Coordinates of C-alpha atoms in Angstrom, one line a residue:
M839 CA -25.5 122.8 -58.7
P840 CA -24.2 121.2 -55.9
S841 CA -20.3 121.2 -55.1
K842 CA -18.1 118.3 -56.3
D843 CA -17.3 117.4 -52.5
L844 CA -21.1 116.5 -52.2
Y845 CA -20.7 113.8 -54.6
N846 CA -18.1 111.9 -52.3
V847 CA -21.1 112.0 -49.7
L848 CA -24.1 110.7 -51.5
V849 CA -24.6 107.1 -53.0
E850 CA -23.7 106.7 -56.6
T851 CA -26.5 104.8 -57.8
S852 CA -29.2 107.0 -56.4
K853 CA -31.3 110.1 -57.6
Y854 CA -31.5 112.9 -55.2
K855 CA -34.6 115.5 -55.6
V856 CA -34.3 118.9 -54.1
R857 CA -37.9 119.8 -53.2
G858 CA -39.4 123.1 -51.9
T859 CA -42.7 125.1 -51.6
L860 CA -43.2 128.4 -52.8
W861 CA -45.4 131.1 -51.2
I862 CA -45.4 134.9 -50.8
E863 CA -45.6 136.5 -47.1
C864 CA -46.7 139.8 -46.1
N865 CA -45.7 141.1 -43.0
G866 CA -44.3 138.0 -41.7
Q867 CA -47.4 135.9 -42.7
R868 CA -48.3 133.5 -45.6
Y869 CA -50.1 135.7 -47.8
F870 CA -50.3 134.0 -51.5
G871 CA -49.4 130.6 -52.5
P872 CA -50.8 127.8 -54.8
G873 CA -54.1 127.7 -52.3
P874 CA -55.1 131.3 -52.8
A875 CA -54.3 131.3 -56.5
E876 CA -56.5 128.2 -57.2
L877 CA -59.2 129.7 -54.9
L878 CA -59.1 133.1 -57.2
Q879 CA -59.2 131.0 -60.3
H880 CA -62.4 129.1 -58.9
I881 CA -64.1 132.1 -57.9
S882 CA -63.4 133.7 -61.6
T883 CA -64.7 130.6 -63.1
T884 CA -67.9 130.1 -60.8
G885 CA -68.5 134.0 -59.8
S886 CA -69.3 132.7 -56.4
I887 CA -66.8 132.2 -53.2
R888 CA -69.2 129.4 -52.0
Q889 CA -69.0 127.6 -55.0
A890 CA -65.2 127.9 -55.3
A891 CA -64.8 126.8 -51.9
I892 CA -67.1 123.6 -52.5
Q893 CA -65.0 122.8 -55.7
M894 CA -61.8 122.8 -53.5
G895 CA -63.1 120.9 -50.7
M896 CA -62.6 124.0 -48.4
S897 CA -65.3 125.3 -46.1
Y898 CA -67.0 128.8 -46.7
K899 CA -65.7 130.0 -43.7
K900 CA -61.9 129.5 -44.9
A901 CA -62.5 130.8 -48.3
W902 CA -64.0 134.1 -46.9
H903 CA -60.9 134.3 -44.6
I904 CA -58.4 133.9 -47.4
V905 CA -60.3 136.3 -49.8
N906 CA -60.5 139.0 -46.6
M907 CA -56.7 138.2 -46.1
L908 CA -56.1 138.9 -49.8
N909 CA -58.2 142.0 -49.9
E910 CA -56.7 143.5 -46.6
N911 CA -53.1 143.1 -47.9
T912 CA -53.4 144.7 -51.5
A913 CA -53.6 148.2 -52.5
S914 CA -57.0 147.7 -54.3
P915 CA -59.5 144.2 -53.9
M916 CA -58.8 141.0 -55.5
V917 CA -62.2 140.1 -55.0
I918 CA -65.6 142.3 -54.9
P919 CA -68.3 140.7 -53.4
Q920 CA -71.5 141.7 -55.0
T921 CA -74.9 141.2 -52.8
G922 CA -78.6 141.0 -53.8
G923 CA -80.3 140.6 -57.1
T924 CA -82.6 137.9 -58.2
K925 CA -80.0 135.2 -58.4
G926 CA -78.4 136.3 -55.2
G927 CA -75.2 137.9 -55.8
G928 CA -71.6 136.5 -56.5
S929 CA -68.1 137.7 -56.6
V930 CA -65.8 139.3 -59.3
V931 CA -62.1 138.4 -59.4
T932 CA -60.2 141.8 -60.2
E933 CA -57.5 142.4 -62.9
E934 CA -55.1 143.1 -59.8
A935 CA -55.9 139.3 -58.6
R936 CA -55.0 138.1 -62.3
K937 CA -52.0 139.8 -62.3
M938 CA -50.9 138.1 -59.0
I939 CA -51.9 135.0 -60.2
E940 CA -49.9 135.3 -63.2
W941 CA -46.7 136.6 -61.3
H942 CA -47.1 133.6 -58.8
G943 CA -47.4 131.0 -61.7
Q944 CA -44.2 132.8 -63.2
L945 CA -42.4 132.5 -59.9
R946 CA -43.2 129.1 -59.6
E947 CA -41.9 128.2 -63.0
R948 CA -38.6 129.9 -62.3
F949 CA -38.6 127.8 -58.8
A950 CA -39.0 124.7 -60.2
K951 CA -36.2 125.3 -62.7
F952 CA -34.3 126.2 -59.8
L953 CA -35.0 122.9 -57.9
E954 CA -34.3 120.9 -60.6
S955 CA -31.0 122.4 -61.1
E956 CA -30.1 121.8 -57.6
S957 CA -31.1 118.0 -57.9
I958 CA -28.4 115.2 -58.5
D959 CA -28.8 112.3 -60.8
M960 CA -25.7 110.2 -60.0

């Protein structure tokens, strides 16, 4: 909650919303946020990095970059690509990735509550 002194600075008839973006960093670099979470969910649904990228309007190269970055910065892979087979291959989203998606979702809920608590309705 903003301090009472702030109420003397703001216009009485206005609404002030505190906004923000939440992501997780690893070694000073953005690592996990809404984009990677959505990509993992699409990979899980489609079984394909290529199809997930298409659904997000993202290049296949960018999707692969995100998958590689996720896999390189976790104790075990988040996405396991599978090659070959009569249908080509595919990709599997691991249980670790599902845990990360869930944790990030919980963080976002708490963050949204924090932002709302800091907003001012005059």
